[in-house]
Amino acid sequence: MINIKRLLRRRKKLIVAFLAAAGSFLLGVTLPMNLRANQPAPPRQPQVLAVSSPEPKLISNVSGIAGAIAHRVEVSQQALAQQQETRFQSSLPSQFKGTMLRQAKLDEQHKAIALTFDDGPWPTTTKQILEILKKNNIKATFFFVGRYLQTYPELGKQVASAGHAIGNHTWNHQYIQYNETTAAREIDRTSSLIEEVTGVKTSMFRPPGGILNNGLAAYAQKRNYAVVMWSADSLDWRTSTSLMDNVMRQANSGGIVLMHDGGGNRARTVEALPDIIAKLRKEGYKFVTVPELLRMQEQVLKKQETAQK
């Protein structure tokens, strides 16, 4: 016969054991979850956004373009400054425009002289003279023949870029009679080419051979050019003469010396020029361009006017 009481006790133990096991399982699962829920959240790390850098090639292109623009601006500014300086070298005080002059009137405090060269630009000779002037740190005045400037424009540019003054010496350099139309063609055409090639708007004119009565000088003065003659003639176009003696015999303060860099063989001029410069310098002369010489006279006149007041 089955013992009922014993079966009931066994069932009761099984239920208690089952409940205990179930409780342990629930406690082991839920307790860690609760603990994690109650713990403070860890500090959030700042989010770093990845910014893509410009490609090296793009940076190089941009900087290259900027550099090229900056360089071009700098070059343009330098070219403009040089052009303004070149224009200034050939500009005259307004009071001398439309006049005829052989030299400047200076006081005793100034001892200056202007070297001038006609009939260029001319191959070889003009460049040799430029080198001599550069070596001696001298600025001179060149009177260009239009048709030679048309043939040798690079030489004309070299004269201007070296800081020398430039004047008009007609287009064809002929010793003939001119009416106003033909004189205009000779002078205006040359001045236009001078400005086109060198950037210089000249207001100086020298008539070929120094002829003043063949219509050229009259037209030049009418057009407000200063007709620039000379006070010392080197006579370098002659085959047998001492250039040094000719210049030194006529040299004086405010003087204008006539020589030639073109129009023929000027080897004698090139040969004599360094000695002429050395001799004049030894005697205390300062070398200036014709416009500078006239600006010096302008200052002298202003001082005299102030002193008289």
PDB file of C-alpha atoms in Angstrom, residues 31-303:
ATOM      1  CA  LEU A  31      20.004  41.911 -11.409  1.00  0.00           C
ATOM      2  CA  PRO A  32      22.946  42.721 -13.742  1.00  0.00           C
ATOM      3  CA  MET A  33      20.560  44.476 -16.074  1.00  0.00           C
ATOM      4  CA  ASN A  34      19.220  46.628 -13.289  1.00  0.00           C
ATOM      5  CA  LEU A  35      22.677  47.387 -12.011  1.00  0.00           C
ATOM      6  CA  ARG A  36      23.780  48.518 -15.491  1.00  0.00           C
ATOM      7  CA  ALA A  37      20.672  50.615 -15.870  1.00  0.00           C
ATOM      8  CA  ASN A  38      21.316  52.422 -12.597  1.00  0.00           C
ATOM      9  CA  GLN A  39      24.995  53.162 -13.280  1.00  0.00           C
ATOM     10  CA  PRO A  40      25.823  56.674 -14.679  1.00  0.00           C
ATOM     11  CA  ALA A  41      26.444  56.743 -18.410  1.00  0.00           C
ATOM     12  CA  PRO A  42      30.096  57.131 -19.445  1.00  0.00           C
ATOM     13  CA  PRO A  43      31.023  60.624 -20.718  1.00  0.00           C
ATOM     14  CA  ARG A  44      30.388  61.020 -24.405  1.00  0.00           C
ATOM     15  CA  GLN A  45      33.473  61.515 -26.468  1.00  0.00           C
ATOM     16  CA  PRO A  46      33.311  64.550 -28.792  1.00  0.00           C
ATOM     17  CA  GLN A  47      32.587  63.464 -32.290  1.00  0.00           C
ATOM     18  CA  VAL A  48      35.372  64.331 -34.665  1.00  0.00           C
ATOM     19  CA  LEU A  49      34.229  65.118 -38.159  1.00  0.00           C
ATOM     20  CA  ALA A  50      36.657  64.082 -40.828  1.00  0.00           C
ATOM     21  CA  VAL A  51      37.340  67.096 -43.092  1.00  0.00           C
ATOM     22  CA  SER A  52      38.918  66.168 -46.336  1.00  0.00           C
ATOM     23  CA  SER A  53      41.977  68.291 -47.168  1.00  0.00           C
ATOM     24  CA  PRO A  54      42.340  69.804 -50.638  1.00  0.00           C
ATOM     25  CA  GLU A  55      44.346  67.641 -52.884  1.00  0.00           C
ATOM     26  CA  PRO A  56      48.029  68.662 -53.111  1.00  0.00           C
ATOM     27  CA  LYS A  57      47.671  69.118 -56.837  1.00  0.00           C
ATOM     28  CA  LEU A  58      44.790  71.584 -56.355  1.00  0.00           C
ATOM     29  CA  ILE A  59      46.748  73.574 -53.754  1.00  0.00           C
ATOM     30  CA  SER A  60      49.721  73.672 -56.068  1.00  0.00           C
ATOM     31  CA  ASN A  61      47.603  74.935 -58.934  1.00  0.00           C
ATOM     32  CA  VAL A  62      45.941  77.647 -56.848  1.00  0.00           C
ATOM     33  CA  SER A  63      49.202  78.880 -55.353  1.00  0.00           C
ATOM     34  CA  GLY A  64      50.813  78.750 -58.763  1.00  0.00           C
ATOM     35  CA  ILE A  65      48.089  80.902 -60.284  1.00  0.00           C
ATOM     36  CA  ALA A  66      48.242  83.361 -57.382  1.00  0.00           C
ATOM     37  CA  GLY A  67      52.000  83.548 -57.695  1.00  0.00           C
ATOM     38  CA  ALA A  68      51.785  84.135 -61.420  1.00  0.00           C
ATOM     39  CA  ILE A  69      49.239  86.922 -60.924  1.00  0.00           C
ATOM     40  CA  ALA A  70      51.361  88.557 -58.217  1.00  0.00           C
ATOM     41  CA  HIS A  71      54.434  88.321 -60.434  1.00  0.00           C
ATOM     42  CA  ARG A  72      52.587  89.815 -63.376  1.00  0.00           C
ATOM     43  CA  VAL A  73      51.320  92.701 -61.234  1.00  0.00           C
ATOM     44  CA  GLU A  74      54.824  93.341 -59.940  1.00  0.00           C
ATOM     45  CA  VAL A  75      56.295  93.278 -63.449  1.00  0.00           C
ATOM     46  CA  SER A  76      53.556  95.598 -64.709  1.00  0.00           C
ATOM     47  CA  GLN A  77      54.221  98.048 -61.878  1.00  0.00           C
ATOM     48  CA  GLN A  78      57.944  97.970 -62.609  1.00  0.00           C
ATOM     49  CA  ALA A  79      57.320  98.501 -66.309  1.00  0.00           C
ATOM     50  CA  LEU A  80      55.014 101.424 -65.548  1.00  0.00           C
ATOM     51  CA  ALA A  81      57.566 102.976 -63.210  1.00  0.00           C
ATOM     52  CA  GLN A  82      60.285 102.541 -65.812  1.00  0.00           C
ATOM     53  CA  GLN A  83      58.105 104.067 -68.515  1.00  0.00           C
ATOM     54  CA  GLN A  84      57.307 107.050 -66.292  1.00  0.00           C
ATOM     55  CA  GLU A  85      61.001 107.500 -65.548  1.00  0.00           C
ATOM     56  CA  THR A  86      61.843 107.289 -69.262  1.00  0.00           C
ATOM     57  CA  ARG A  87      59.203 109.873 -70.089  1.00  0.00           C
ATOM     58  CA  PHE A  88      60.568 112.162 -67.381  1.00  0.00           C
ATOM     59  CA  GLN A  89      64.100 111.918 -68.797  1.00  0.00           C
ATOM     60  CA  SER A  90      62.919 113.440 -72.088  1.00  0.00           C
ATOM     61  CA  SER A  91      60.425 115.972 -70.703  1.00  0.00           C
ATOM     62  CA  LEU A  92      61.225 119.679 -70.754  1.00  0.00           C
ATOM     63  CA  PRO A  93      60.156 122.528 -68.486  1.00  0.00           C
ATOM     64  CA  SER A  94      57.209 124.190 -70.194  1.00  0.00           C
ATOM     65  CA  GLN A  95      58.953 127.544 -70.514  1.00  0.00           C
ATOM     66  CA  PHE A  96      61.450 126.113 -73.021  1.00  0.00           C
ATOM     67  CA  LYS A  97      58.908 124.531 -75.348  1.00  0.00           C
ATOM     68  CA  GLY A  98      58.618 126.367 -78.647  1.00  0.00           C
ATOM     69  CA  THR A  99      62.004 128.047 -78.173  1.00  0.00           C
ATOM     70  CA  MET A 100      65.393 127.659 -79.832  1.00  0.00           C
ATOM     71  CA  LEU A 101      68.462 127.180 -77.649  1.00  0.00           C
ATOM     72  CA  ARG A 102      72.172 126.450 -77.930  1.00  0.00           C
ATOM     73  CA  GLN A 103      73.023 126.063 -74.271  1.00  0.00           C
ATOM     74  CA  ALA A 104      71.666 126.579 -70.780  1.00  0.00           C
ATOM     75  CA  LYS A 105      72.417 129.564 -68.579  1.00  0.00           C
ATOM     76  CA  LEU A 106      73.749 128.378 -65.241  1.00  0.00           C
ATOM     77  CA  ASP A 107      75.238 130.151 -62.254  1.00  0.00           C
ATOM     78  CA  GLU A 108      78.708 129.620 -60.805  1.00  0.00           C
ATOM     79  CA  GLN A 109      77.452 126.936 -58.452  1.00  0.00           C
ATOM     80  CA  HIS A 110      76.697 124.628 -61.357  1.00  0.00           C
ATOM     81  CA  LYS A 111      79.191 123.216 -63.824  1.00  0.00           C
ATOM     82  CA  ALA A 112      77.243 120.862 -66.030  1.00  0.00           C
ATOM     83  CA  ILE A 113      77.391 119.814 -69.662  1.00  0.00           C
ATOM     84  CA  ALA A 114      75.212 117.680 -71.920  1.00  0.00           C
ATOM     85  CA  LEU A 115      76.556 115.123 -74.397  1.00  0.00           C
ATOM     86  CA  THR A 116      74.288 114.627 -77.421  1.00  0.00           C
ATOM     87  CA  PHE A 117      74.421 112.045 -80.225  1.00  0.00           C
ATOM     88  CA  ASP A 118      72.742 112.416 -83.630  1.00  0.00           C
ATOM     89  CA  ASP A 119      71.724 110.228 -86.573  1.00  0.00           C
ATOM     90  CA  GLY A 120      71.090 106.954 -84.765  1.00  0.00           C
ATOM     91  CA  PRO A 121      70.174 104.407 -83.775  1.00  0.00           C
ATOM     92  CA  TRP A 122      72.994 102.740 -85.683  1.00  0.00           C
ATOM     93  CA  PRO A 123      74.234  99.132 -85.546  1.00  0.00           C
ATOM     94  CA  THR A 124      77.345  98.522 -83.435  1.00  0.00           C
ATOM     95  CA  THR A 125      78.161 102.184 -82.808  1.00  0.00           C
ATOM     96  CA  THR A 126      75.089 103.043 -80.733  1.00  0.00           C
ATOM     97  CA  LYS A 127      75.599  99.981 -78.560  1.00  0.00           C
ATOM     98  CA  GLN A 128      79.301 100.776 -78.072  1.00  0.00           C
ATOM     99  CA  ILE A 129      78.470 104.324 -77.001  1.00  0.00           C
ATOM    100  CA  LEU A 130      75.814 103.038 -74.616  1.00  0.00           C
ATOM    101  CA  GLU A 131      78.414 100.769 -73.009  1.00  0.00           C
ATOM    102  CA  ILE A 132      80.867 103.666 -72.571  1.00  0.00           C
ATOM    103  CA  LEU A 133      78.183 105.872 -71.024  1.00  0.00           C
ATOM    104  CA  LYS A 134      77.083 103.089 -68.686  1.00  0.00           C
ATOM    105  CA  LYS A 135      80.645 102.429 -67.569  1.00  0.00           C
ATOM    106  CA  ASN A 136      81.030 106.124 -66.712  1.00  0.00           C
ATOM    107  CA  ASN A 137      77.550 106.420 -65.158  1.00  0.00           C
ATOM    108  CA  ILE A 138      76.506 109.134 -67.623  1.00  0.00           C
ATOM    109  CA  LYS A 139      73.116 109.975 -69.115  1.00  0.00           C
ATOM    110  CA  ALA A 140      73.147 111.595 -72.545  1.00  0.00           C
ATOM    111  CA  THR A 141      70.648 112.777 -75.171  1.00  0.00           C
ATOM    112  CA  PHE A 142      70.072 110.951 -78.468  1.00  0.00           C
ATOM    113  CA  PHE A 143      68.381 112.528 -81.498  1.00  0.00           C
ATOM    114  CA  PHE A 144      66.881 109.726 -83.592  1.00  0.00           C
ATOM    115  CA  VAL A 145      66.356 109.602 -87.339  1.00  0.00           C
ATOM    116  CA  GLY A 146      62.963 108.005 -87.940  1.00  0.00           C
ATOM    117  CA  ARG A 147      63.902 105.593 -90.709  1.00  0.00           C
ATOM    118  CA  TYR A 148      66.856 104.277 -88.711  1.00  0.00           C
ATOM    119  CA  LEU A 149      64.678 103.766 -85.647  1.00  0.00           C
ATOM    120  CA  GLN A 150      62.260 101.864 -87.849  1.00  0.00           C
ATOM    121  CA  THR A 151      65.130  99.626 -89.005  1.00  0.00           C
ATOM    122  CA  TYR A 152      66.717  99.178 -85.571  1.00  0.00           C
ATOM    123  CA  PRO A 153      63.904  99.473 -83.000  1.00  0.00           C
ATOM    124  CA  GLU A 154      65.667  97.292 -80.425  1.00  0.00           C
ATOM    125  CA  LEU A 155      68.562  99.747 -80.282  1.00  0.00           C
ATOM    126  CA  GLY A 156      66.078 102.550 -79.693  1.00  0.00           C
ATOM    127  CA  LYS A 157      64.548 100.596 -76.837  1.00  0.00           C
ATOM    128  CA  GLN A 158      67.992 100.057 -75.304  1.00  0.00           C
ATOM    129  CA  VAL A 159      68.676 103.805 -75.374  1.00  0.00           C
ATOM    130  CA  ALA A 160      65.381 104.529 -73.620  1.00  0.00           C
ATOM    131  CA  SER A 161      65.664 101.715 -71.058  1.00  0.00           C
ATOM    132  CA  ALA A 162      69.154 102.943 -70.115  1.00  0.00           C
ATOM    133  CA  GLY A 163      67.592 106.253 -69.038  1.00  0.00           C
ATOM    134  CA  HIS A 164      68.882 108.526 -71.799  1.00  0.00           C
ATOM    135  CA  ALA A 165      66.805 111.365 -73.207  1.00  0.00           C
ATOM    136  CA  ILE A 166      65.487 111.133 -76.771  1.00  0.00           C
ATOM    137  CA  GLY A 167      64.812 113.814 -79.351  1.00  0.00           C
ATOM    138  CA  ASN A 168      63.510 114.061 -82.925  1.00  0.00           C
ATOM    139  CA  HIS A 169      65.959 114.393 -85.865  1.00  0.00           C
ATOM    140  CA  THR A 170      63.434 114.030 -88.759  1.00  0.00           C
ATOM    141  CA  TRP A 171      62.553 110.916 -90.711  1.00  0.00           C
ATOM    142  CA  ASN A 172      64.956 111.126 -93.657  1.00  0.00           C
ATOM    143  CA  HIS A 173      67.683 113.589 -92.559  1.00  0.00           C
ATOM    144  CA  GLN A 174      67.707 115.614 -95.760  1.00  0.00           C
ATOM    145  CA  TYR A 175      69.051 119.115 -96.406  1.00  0.00           C
ATOM    146  CA  ILE A 176      66.199 120.361 -98.579  1.00  0.00           C
ATOM    147  CA  GLN A 177      63.477 122.975 -98.405  1.00  0.00           C
ATOM    148  CA  TYR A 178      60.209 121.935 -96.745  1.00  0.00           C
ATOM    149  CA  ASN A 179      56.707 123.313 -96.786  1.00  0.00           C
ATOM    150  CA  GLU A 180      54.472 122.776 -93.784  1.00  0.00           C
ATOM    151  CA  THR A 181      53.020 119.529 -95.134  1.00  0.00           C
ATOM    152  CA  THR A 182      56.355 117.878 -95.854  1.00  0.00           C
ATOM    153  CA  ALA A 183      57.865 119.210 -92.614  1.00  0.00           C
ATOM    154  CA  ALA A 184      54.922 117.746 -90.703  1.00  0.00           C
ATOM    155  CA  ARG A 185      55.489 114.380 -92.332  1.00  0.00           C
ATOM    156  CA  GLU A 186      59.175 114.390 -91.410  1.00  0.00           C
ATOM    157  CA  ILE A 187      58.688 115.433 -87.790  1.00  0.00           C
ATOM    158  CA  ASP A 188      55.307 114.012 -86.782  1.00  0.00           C
ATOM    159  CA  ARG A 189      56.012 110.592 -88.250  1.00  0.00           C
ATOM    160  CA  THR A 190      59.300 110.389 -86.354  1.00  0.00           C
ATOM    161  CA  SER A 191      57.795 111.472 -83.039  1.00  0.00           C
ATOM    162  CA  SER A 192      54.995 108.935 -83.415  1.00  0.00           C
ATOM    163  CA  LEU A 193      57.490 106.140 -83.990  1.00  0.00           C
ATOM    164  CA  ILE A 194      59.656 107.259 -81.066  1.00  0.00           C
ATOM    165  CA  GLU A 195      56.637 107.069 -78.766  1.00  0.00           C
ATOM    166  CA  GLU A 196      55.528 103.741 -80.216  1.00  0.00           C
ATOM    167  CA  VAL A 197      58.952 102.111 -79.827  1.00  0.00           C
ATOM    168  CA  THR A 198      60.251 103.691 -76.615  1.00  0.00           C
ATOM    169  CA  GLY A 199      57.206 105.133 -74.834  1.00  0.00           C
ATOM    170  CA  VAL A 200      58.783 108.603 -74.960  1.00  0.00           C
ATOM    171  CA  LYS A 201      56.669 111.559 -76.055  1.00  0.00           C
ATOM    172  CA  THR A 202      59.502 113.866 -76.986  1.00  0.00           C
ATOM    173  CA  SER A 203      59.356 117.644 -77.193  1.00  0.00           C
ATOM    174  CA  MET A 204      62.926 118.126 -78.474  1.00  0.00           C
ATOM    175  CA  PHE A 205      63.833 118.618 -82.122  1.00  0.00           C
ATOM    176  CA  ARG A 206      67.199 119.051 -83.810  1.00  0.00           C
ATOM    177  CA  PRO A 207      67.286 120.012 -87.492  1.00  0.00           C
ATOM    178  CA  PRO A 208      69.687 118.052 -89.719  1.00  0.00           C
ATOM    179  CA  GLY A 209      72.872 120.012 -90.314  1.00  0.00           C
ATOM    180  CA  GLY A 210      71.649 122.674 -87.908  1.00  0.00           C
ATOM    181  CA  ILE A 211      69.712 124.318 -90.746  1.00  0.00           C
ATOM    182  CA  LEU A 212      67.175 126.743 -89.306  1.00  0.00           C
ATOM    183  CA  ASN A 213      65.663 128.285 -92.423  1.00  0.00           C
ATOM    184  CA  ASN A 214      64.360 125.365 -94.501  1.00  0.00           C
ATOM    185  CA  GLY A 215      60.928 125.046 -92.861  1.00  0.00           C
ATOM    186  CA  LEU A 216      61.695 122.286 -90.344  1.00  0.00           C
ATOM    187  CA  ALA A 217      62.597 124.436 -87.341  1.00  0.00           C
ATOM    188  CA  ALA A 218      59.653 126.764 -87.982  1.00  0.00           C
ATOM    189  CA  TYR A 219      57.204 123.883 -88.021  1.00  0.00           C
ATOM    190  CA  ALA A 220      58.808 122.318 -84.911  1.00  0.00           C
ATOM    191  CA  GLN A 221      58.465 125.526 -82.923  1.00  0.00           C
ATOM    192  CA  LYS A 222      54.892 125.911 -84.112  1.00  0.00           C
ATOM    193  CA  ARG A 223      54.246 122.431 -82.719  1.00  0.00           C
ATOM    194  CA  ASN A 224      55.800 123.487 -79.393  1.00  0.00           C
ATOM    195  CA  TYR A 225      59.087 121.593 -79.746  1.00  0.00           C
ATOM    196  CA  ALA A 226      62.252 123.053 -78.308  1.00  0.00           C
ATOM    197  CA  VAL A 227      64.746 123.360 -81.184  1.00  0.00           C
ATOM    198  CA  VAL A 228      67.945 122.113 -79.565  1.00  0.00           C
ATOM    199  CA  MET A 229      71.169 123.232 -81.218  1.00  0.00           C
ATOM    200  CA  TRP A 230      74.674 122.972 -79.670  1.00  0.00           C
ATOM    201  CA  SER A 231      77.495 125.074 -78.281  1.00  0.00           C
ATOM    202  CA  ALA A 232      80.375 122.621 -78.837  1.00  0.00           C
ATOM    203  CA  ASP A 233      80.794 120.727 -82.118  1.00  0.00           C
ATOM    204  CA  SER A 234      83.125 117.728 -82.053  1.00  0.00           C
ATOM    205  CA  LEU A 235      83.225 117.700 -85.877  1.00  0.00           C
ATOM    206  CA  ASP A 236      83.423 113.922 -85.634  1.00  0.00           C
ATOM    207  CA  TRP A 237      82.024 113.627 -89.156  1.00  0.00           C
ATOM    208  CA  ARG A 238      85.327 114.961 -90.499  1.00  0.00           C
ATOM    209  CA  THR A 239      88.105 112.485 -91.190  1.00  0.00           C
ATOM    210  CA  SER A 240      91.031 114.617 -90.012  1.00  0.00           C
ATOM    211  CA  THR A 241      90.321 116.523 -86.849  1.00  0.00           C
ATOM    212  CA  SER A 242      90.905 116.119 -83.131  1.00  0.00           C
ATOM    213  CA  LEU A 243      87.584 115.484 -81.444  1.00  0.00           C
ATOM    214  CA  MET A 244      89.141 116.124 -78.050  1.00  0.00           C
ATOM    215  CA  ASP A 245      90.508 119.536 -79.055  1.00  0.00           C
ATOM    216  CA  ASN A 246      87.261 120.563 -80.721  1.00  0.00           C
ATOM    217  CA  VAL A 247      85.168 119.725 -77.664  1.00  0.00           C
ATOM    218  CA  MET A 248      87.499 121.110 -75.023  1.00  0.00           C
ATOM    219  CA  ARG A 249      88.043 124.352 -76.891  1.00  0.00           C
ATOM    220  CA  GLN A 250      84.296 125.100 -76.870  1.00  0.00           C
ATOM    221  CA  ALA A 251      83.221 123.435 -73.626  1.00  0.00           C
ATOM    222  CA  ASN A 252      81.576 125.606 -70.974  1.00  0.00           C
ATOM    223  CA  SER A 253      79.079 125.257 -68.154  1.00  0.00           C
ATOM    224  CA  GLY A 254      75.579 124.753 -69.504  1.00  0.00           C
ATOM    225  CA  GLY A 255      77.019 123.661 -72.837  1.00  0.00           C
ATOM    226  CA  ILE A 256      75.617 121.141 -75.295  1.00  0.00           C
ATOM    227  CA  VAL A 257      78.143 118.933 -77.117  1.00  0.00           C
ATOM    228  CA  LEU A 258      77.369 117.607 -80.603  1.00  0.00           C
ATOM    229  CA  MET A 259      78.566 114.123 -81.573  1.00  0.00           C
ATOM    230  CA  HIS A 260      77.190 111.305 -83.733  1.00  0.00           C
ATOM    231  CA  ASP A 261      76.385 107.666 -83.066  1.00  0.00           C
ATOM    232  CA  GLY A 262      74.971 106.993 -86.525  1.00  0.00           C
ATOM    233  CA  GLY A 263      74.785 108.084 -90.132  1.00  0.00           C
ATOM    234  CA  GLY A 264      78.092 106.493 -91.113  1.00  0.00           C
ATOM    235  CA  ASN A 265      81.292 105.098 -89.663  1.00  0.00           C
ATOM    236  CA  ARG A 266      81.569 106.549 -86.162  1.00  0.00           C
ATOM    237  CA  ALA A 267      84.525 104.509 -84.953  1.00  0.00           C
ATOM    238  CA  ARG A 268      86.461 107.721 -84.249  1.00  0.00           C
ATOM    239  CA  THR A 269      83.684 108.947 -81.976  1.00  0.00           C
ATOM    240  CA  VAL A 270      83.688 105.670 -80.059  1.00  0.00           C
ATOM    241  CA  GLU A 271      87.457 105.819 -79.747  1.00  0.00           C
ATOM    242  CA  ALA A 272      87.592 109.436 -78.568  1.00  0.00           C
ATOM    243  CA  LEU A 273      84.585 109.418 -76.232  1.00  0.00           C
ATOM    244  CA  PRO A 274      86.250 107.870 -73.137  1.00  0.00           C
ATOM    245  CA  ASP A 275      89.083 110.432 -73.241  1.00  0.00           C
ATOM    246  CA  ILE A 276      86.651 113.322 -73.760  1.00  0.00           C
ATOM    247  CA  ILE A 277      84.629 112.178 -70.761  1.00  0.00           C
ATOM    248  CA  ALA A 278      87.741 111.797 -68.615  1.00  0.00           C
ATOM    249  CA  LYS A 279      89.012 115.271 -69.580  1.00  0.00           C
ATOM    250  CA  LEU A 280      85.690 117.008 -68.931  1.00  0.00           C
ATOM    251  CA  ARG A 281      85.297 115.186 -65.630  1.00  0.00           C
ATOM    252  CA  LYS A 282      88.795 116.194 -64.582  1.00  0.00           C
ATOM    253  CA  GLU A 283      87.843 119.814 -65.179  1.00  0.00           C
ATOM    254  CA  GLY A 284      84.880 119.413 -62.853  1.00  0.00           C
ATOM    255  CA  TYR A 285      81.981 118.961 -65.248  1.00  0.00           C
ATOM    256  CA  LYS A 286      78.860 117.054 -64.301  1.00  0.00           C
ATOM    257  CA  PHE A 287      77.198 115.165 -67.167  1.00  0.00           C
ATOM    258  CA  VAL A 288      73.445 115.605 -67.613  1.00  0.00           C
ATOM    259  CA  THR A 289      70.809 115.261 -70.312  1.00  0.00           C
ATOM    260  CA  VAL A 290      69.467 118.299 -72.181  1.00  0.00           C
ATOM    261  CA  PRO A 291      66.179 118.232 -70.179  1.00  0.00           C
ATOM    262  CA  GLU A 292      68.156 118.046 -66.926  1.00  0.00           C
ATOM    263  CA  LEU A 293      70.295 120.948 -68.079  1.00  0.00           C
ATOM    264  CA  LEU A 294      67.195 123.044 -68.722  1.00  0.00           C
ATOM    265  CA  ARG A 295      65.675 122.066 -65.389  1.00  0.00           C
ATOM    266  CA  MET A 296      68.845 123.301 -63.746  1.00  0.00           C
ATOM    267  CA  GLN A 297      68.467 126.615 -65.586  1.00  0.00           C
ATOM    268  CA  GLU A 298      64.848 126.774 -64.455  1.00  0.00           C
ATOM    269  CA  GLN A 299      65.972 126.458 -60.826  1.00  0.00           C
ATOM    270  CA  VAL A 300      68.555 129.209 -61.333  1.00  0.00           C
ATOM    271  CA  LEU A 301      65.904 131.524 -62.765  1.00  0.00           C
ATOM    272  CA  LYS A 302      63.561 130.813 -59.848  1.00  0.00           C
ATOM    273  CA  LYS A 303      66.310 131.656 -57.354  1.00  0.00           C
TER     274      LYS A 303
END
